[in-house]
Amino acid sequence: AQDTKVSLKQSPLEGLRSVMKQSQGLWTEAIGTWATLLRDKNQQGALLGNSVLFLNYAAMVTAVPLQTFDTFNATPGDIGKIFSLGSIIGIGLSPLAGRWADQYGRMPLVMPSVVIMTLGGLTTAFAQDWGLFVAAYFFWSVGEAIFSPALSAYTADIAPKATTGSALALSRQAQDLVFLVGPLGLGALYDVAPGASAMATTALLTAVGGTAFRLRAKEVIALPPPTRKPKT
């Protein structure tokens, strides 16, 4: 109660200085915590995984509309249908992927989904037929829908209990950073080399980053024992 009375007596300028001083201290603590987290190989792997996922999201909102318009003369309605297709796949498949991640572990889902995203992205990049493009986009979205729940679960698994918020914030920072740089870079690349360049680059970086994630990160959860059917 005494601290509250003192704070009420402060002038607006003194109050602002107090808030800035507290914020500076919090930022210093946050940076120190992040530096500690970044030395952990599992955290490094999770950051790679989050970067891969959001690079694909960046390509989805940047390269896909440009390519569909230039290659297939798609209308805004066509592009909207493509985006909705990806959302439908995510809604339908993500719960199953989450269950698989709980039952079989997070890591077994990483490489299959990375391969699916890579192949789907490459096919999307070079497709010259609308039907093939839609099928490739479907395939690409399946990979994202499997990858995302496993990655989210793994990010939560490796977060230290004392600094869970900071660990999840670090992953969020990586996502936002990629989503800041990704559209700018992919858009600039498409300006220089229209066509397959942006999507093909995304697919290549997905393969490299996803593989690095798998090699860097280790499973940290204890899987439930397999259930055995009772003998009849």
Short mmCIF file of C-alpha atoms in Angstrom, two decimals:
data_model
loop_
_atom_site.label_atom_id
_atom_site.label_comp_id
_atom_site.label_asym_id
_atom_site.label_seq_id
_atom_site.Cartn_x
_atom_site.Cartn_y
_atom_site.Cartn_z
CA ALA A 1 0.00 0.00 0.00
CA GLN A 2 2.89 2.35 0.84
CA ASP A 3 4.48 1.78 -2.61
CA THR A 4 1.17 2.65 -4.25
CA LYS A 5 0.93 5.95 -2.34
CA VAL A 6 4.46 6.85 -3.33
CA SER A 7 3.76 6.08 -7.00
CA LEU A 8 0.62 8.22 -6.91
CA LYS A 9 2.67 11.18 -5.67
CA GLN A 10 5.11 10.89 -8.57
CA SER A 11 4.97 13.42 -11.36
CA PRO A 12 4.13 12.11 -14.85
CA LEU A 13 7.78 12.53 -15.84
CA GLU A 14 9.02 10.60 -12.81
CA GLY A 15 6.44 7.90 -13.49
CA LEU A 16 7.62 7.60 -17.10
CA ARG A 17 11.24 7.34 -15.98
CA SER A 18 10.29 4.62 -13.49
CA VAL A 19 8.46 2.64 -16.15
CA MET A 20 11.38 2.99 -18.59
CA LYS A 21 13.84 1.86 -15.92
CA GLN A 22 11.73 -1.21 -15.12
CA SER A 23 11.33 -1.99 -18.83
CA GLN A 24 15.08 -1.72 -19.35
CA GLY A 25 15.63 -4.19 -16.53
CA LEU A 26 13.10 -6.60 -18.00
CA TRP A 27 14.73 -6.36 -21.43
CA THR A 28 18.14 -7.08 -19.90
CA GLU A 29 16.74 -10.14 -18.14
CA ALA A 30 14.98 -11.32 -21.30
CA ILE A 31 18.14 -11.00 -23.42
CA GLY A 32 20.12 -12.92 -20.81
CA THR A 33 17.52 -15.68 -20.76
CA TRP A 34 17.44 -15.87 -24.56
CA ALA A 35 21.25 -16.08 -24.67
CA THR A 36 21.08 -19.07 -22.32
CA LEU A 37 18.34 -20.72 -24.36
CA LEU A 38 20.23 -20.22 -27.63
CA ARG A 39 23.13 -22.30 -26.34
CA ASP A 40 20.84 -25.35 -26.15
CA LYS A 41 20.95 -27.55 -29.27
CA ASN A 42 17.30 -28.49 -28.97
CA GLN A 43 16.30 -24.83 -28.86
CA GLN A 44 18.46 -24.20 -31.93
CA GLY A 45 16.67 -27.01 -33.71
CA ALA A 46 13.25 -25.68 -32.72
CA LEU A 47 14.18 -22.23 -34.03
CA LEU A 48 15.17 -23.79 -37.34
CA GLY A 49 11.88 -25.66 -37.46
CA ASN A 50 9.84 -22.54 -36.72
CA SER A 51 11.79 -20.64 -39.36
CA VAL A 52 11.06 -23.34 -41.95
CA LEU A 53 7.35 -23.35 -41.19
CA PHE A 54 6.96 -19.59 -41.40
CA LEU A 55 9.06 -19.38 -44.55
CA ASN A 56 6.46 -21.65 -46.13
CA TYR A 57 3.68 -19.42 -44.80
CA ALA A 58 5.51 -16.41 -46.27
CA ALA A 59 5.70 -18.16 -49.65
CA MET A 60 2.01 -18.98 -49.41
CA VAL A 61 0.97 -15.34 -49.10
CA THR A 62 3.67 -13.94 -51.43
CA ALA A 63 4.73 -16.34 -54.18
CA VAL A 64 1.52 -18.31 -54.63
CA PRO A 65 -0.74 -15.37 -55.59
CA LEU A 66 1.91 -13.97 -57.95
CA GLN A 67 2.53 -17.30 -59.62
CA THR A 68 -1.14 -18.21 -60.01
CA PHE A 69 -1.85 -14.84 -61.58
CA ASP A 70 1.13 -14.86 -63.95
CA THR A 71 1.03 -18.53 -64.95
CA PHE A 72 -2.70 -19.29 -64.94
CA ASN A 73 -4.26 -15.81 -65.11
CA ALA A 74 -6.06 -16.68 -61.86
CA THR A 75 -8.74 -14.40 -60.46
CA PRO A 76 -8.88 -13.24 -56.83
CA GLY A 77 -11.62 -15.83 -56.37
CA ASP A 78 -9.31 -18.60 -57.63
CA ILE A 79 -6.59 -17.51 -55.20
CA GLY A 80 -9.12 -17.41 -52.37
CA LYS A 81 -10.17 -20.98 -53.16
CA ILE A 82 -6.54 -22.10 -53.08
CA PHE A 83 -6.03 -20.54 -49.65
CA SER A 84 -9.27 -22.08 -48.39
CA LEU A 85 -8.11 -25.49 -49.59
CA GLY A 86 -5.01 -25.20 -47.43
CA SER A 87 -7.11 -24.18 -44.43
CA ILE A 88 -9.47 -27.11 -44.89
CA ILE A 89 -6.51 -29.49 -44.92
CA GLY A 90 -5.12 -27.91 -41.76
CA ILE A 91 -8.47 -28.13 -39.96
CA GLY A 92 -8.95 -31.75 -40.94
CA LEU A 93 -5.43 -33.13 -40.63
CA SER A 94 -3.81 -31.20 -37.78
CA PRO A 95 -5.77 -33.00 -35.01
CA LEU A 96 -4.62 -36.35 -36.42
CA ALA A 97 -1.03 -35.10 -36.67
CA GLY A 98 -1.21 -33.95 -33.06
CA ARG A 99 -2.40 -37.37 -31.99
CA TRP A 100 0.40 -39.03 -33.95
CA ALA A 101 2.93 -36.71 -32.30
CA ASP A 102 1.63 -37.76 -28.87
CA GLN A 103 1.61 -41.46 -29.73
CA TYR A 104 4.79 -41.87 -31.76
CA GLY A 105 6.84 -38.82 -30.72
CA ARG A 106 7.55 -35.48 -32.34
CA MET A 107 10.68 -36.35 -34.29
CA PRO A 108 9.26 -39.22 -36.39
CA LEU A 109 6.90 -36.73 -38.02
CA VAL A 110 9.55 -34.17 -38.90
CA MET A 111 11.32 -35.67 -41.93
CA PRO A 112 8.21 -37.12 -43.62
CA SER A 113 6.49 -33.75 -43.39
CA VAL A 114 9.63 -31.93 -44.58
CA VAL A 115 9.85 -34.23 -47.61
CA ILE A 116 6.16 -33.65 -48.37
CA MET A 117 6.55 -29.86 -48.07
CA THR A 118 9.67 -29.90 -50.25
CA LEU A 119 8.13 -32.02 -53.01
CA GLY A 120 4.87 -30.10 -52.86
CA GLY A 121 6.69 -26.78 -53.04
CA LEU A 122 8.87 -27.86 -55.96
CA THR A 123 5.90 -29.20 -57.92
CA THR A 124 3.96 -26.04 -57.18
CA ALA A 125 6.90 -24.02 -58.46
CA PHE A 126 7.17 -25.74 -61.84
CA ALA A 127 3.54 -26.74 -62.49
CA GLN A 128 2.20 -25.47 -65.81
CA ASP A 129 -1.18 -27.17 -65.52
CA TRP A 130 -3.84 -25.80 -63.15
CA GLY A 131 -4.90 -29.26 -61.98
CA LEU A 132 -1.31 -30.22 -61.20
CA PHE A 133 -0.80 -26.91 -59.40
CA VAL A 134 -3.83 -27.48 -57.18
CA ALA A 135 -2.74 -31.06 -56.44
CA ALA A 136 0.77 -29.87 -55.55
CA TYR A 137 -0.62 -27.16 -53.32
CA PHE A 138 -2.77 -29.80 -51.61
CA PHE A 139 0.32 -31.96 -51.08
CA TRP A 140 2.30 -28.98 -49.76
CA SER A 141 -0.49 -28.12 -47.30
CA VAL A 142 -0.56 -31.71 -46.05
CA GLY A 143 3.11 -31.42 -45.14
CA GLU A 144 2.51 -28.18 -43.26
CA ALA A 145 -0.47 -29.66 -41.39
CA ILE A 146 1.67 -32.59 -40.18
CA PHE A 147 4.76 -30.52 -39.41
CA SER A 148 3.08 -27.76 -37.41
CA PRO A 149 1.59 -29.78 -34.49
CA ALA A 150 4.78 -31.79 -34.03
CA LEU A 151 6.85 -28.59 -34.02
CA SER A 152 4.52 -26.83 -31.58
CA ALA A 153 4.56 -29.81 -29.23
CA TYR A 154 8.35 -30.06 -29.41
CA THR A 155 8.76 -26.34 -28.72
CA ALA A 156 6.66 -26.77 -25.59
CA ASP A 157 8.52 -29.95 -24.58
CA ILE A 158 11.93 -28.32 -24.49
CA ALA A 159 10.85 -25.09 -22.78
CA PRO A 160 12.40 -24.96 -19.28
CA LYS A 161 9.72 -24.72 -16.59
CA ALA A 162 11.31 -21.62 -15.05
CA THR A 163 11.48 -19.78 -18.38
CA THR A 164 8.64 -21.27 -20.42
CA GLY A 165 7.31 -17.87 -21.44
CA SER A 166 10.74 -16.69 -22.59
CA ALA A 167 11.35 -19.89 -24.56
CA LEU A 168 8.03 -19.65 -26.38
CA ALA A 169 8.59 -15.94 -26.96
CA LEU A 170 11.96 -16.74 -28.55
CA SER A 171 10.29 -19.13 -30.99
CA ARG A 172 7.68 -16.48 -31.73
CA GLN A 173 10.44 -13.96 -32.44
CA ALA A 174 11.98 -16.36 -34.96
CA GLN A 175 8.59 -16.78 -36.64
CA ASP A 176 8.00 -13.04 -36.86
CA LEU A 177 11.52 -12.38 -38.11
CA VAL A 178 11.12 -14.88 -40.94
CA PHE A 179 7.66 -13.52 -41.74
CA LEU A 180 9.22 -10.05 -41.89
CA VAL A 181 12.14 -10.98 -44.13
CA GLY A 182 10.47 -13.79 -46.11
CA PRO A 183 7.82 -11.83 -48.03
CA LEU A 184 10.31 -9.06 -48.78
CA GLY A 185 12.95 -11.48 -50.04
CA LEU A 186 10.60 -13.75 -51.97
CA GLY A 187 8.82 -10.77 -53.51
CA ALA A 188 12.12 -9.22 -54.58
CA LEU A 189 13.26 -12.55 -56.00
CA TYR A 190 10.06 -12.87 -57.98
CA ASP A 191 10.56 -9.37 -59.38
CA VAL A 192 14.03 -10.33 -60.60
CA ALA A 193 13.18 -13.85 -61.77
CA PRO A 194 9.42 -14.36 -62.20
CA GLY A 195 7.97 -17.83 -62.30
CA ALA A 196 9.36 -20.75 -60.32
CA SER A 197 12.22 -18.98 -58.53
CA ALA A 198 10.49 -17.97 -55.30
CA MET A 199 8.72 -21.28 -54.70
CA ALA A 200 11.74 -23.34 -55.72
CA THR A 201 13.94 -21.36 -53.30
CA THR A 202 11.39 -21.94 -50.54
CA ALA A 203 11.40 -25.67 -51.23
CA LEU A 204 15.20 -25.82 -51.20
CA LEU A 205 15.44 -23.91 -47.91
CA THR A 206 12.71 -26.13 -46.46
CA ALA A 207 14.75 -29.24 -47.26
CA VAL A 208 17.95 -27.78 -45.81
CA GLY A 209 16.37 -26.19 -42.73
CA GLY A 210 14.09 -29.13 -41.98
CA THR A 211 16.95 -31.60 -42.19
CA ALA A 212 19.10 -29.41 -39.96
CA PHE A 213 16.24 -29.25 -37.45
CA ARG A 214 15.98 -33.03 -37.38
CA LEU A 215 19.73 -33.50 -36.98
CA ARG A 216 20.06 -30.83 -34.29
CA ALA A 217 17.05 -31.61 -32.12
CA LYS A 218 16.54 -34.72 -30.02
CA GLU A 219 13.34 -36.28 -28.73
CA VAL A 220 12.80 -35.32 -25.10
CA ILE A 221 9.50 -36.96 -24.17
CA ALA A 222 8.95 -40.48 -22.90
CA LEU A 223 6.59 -42.24 -25.26
CA PRO A 224 3.71 -44.26 -23.81
CA PRO A 225 4.23 -48.03 -23.94
CA PRO A 226 2.54 -49.75 -26.87
CA THR A 227 -0.87 -51.12 -26.03
CA ARG A 228 -1.28 -54.86 -26.35
CA LYS A 229 -4.51 -56.55 -27.18
CA PRO A 230 -5.64 -59.01 -24.52
CA LYS A 231 -5.31 -62.63 -25.44
CA THR A 232 -8.56 -64.35 -26.19
#
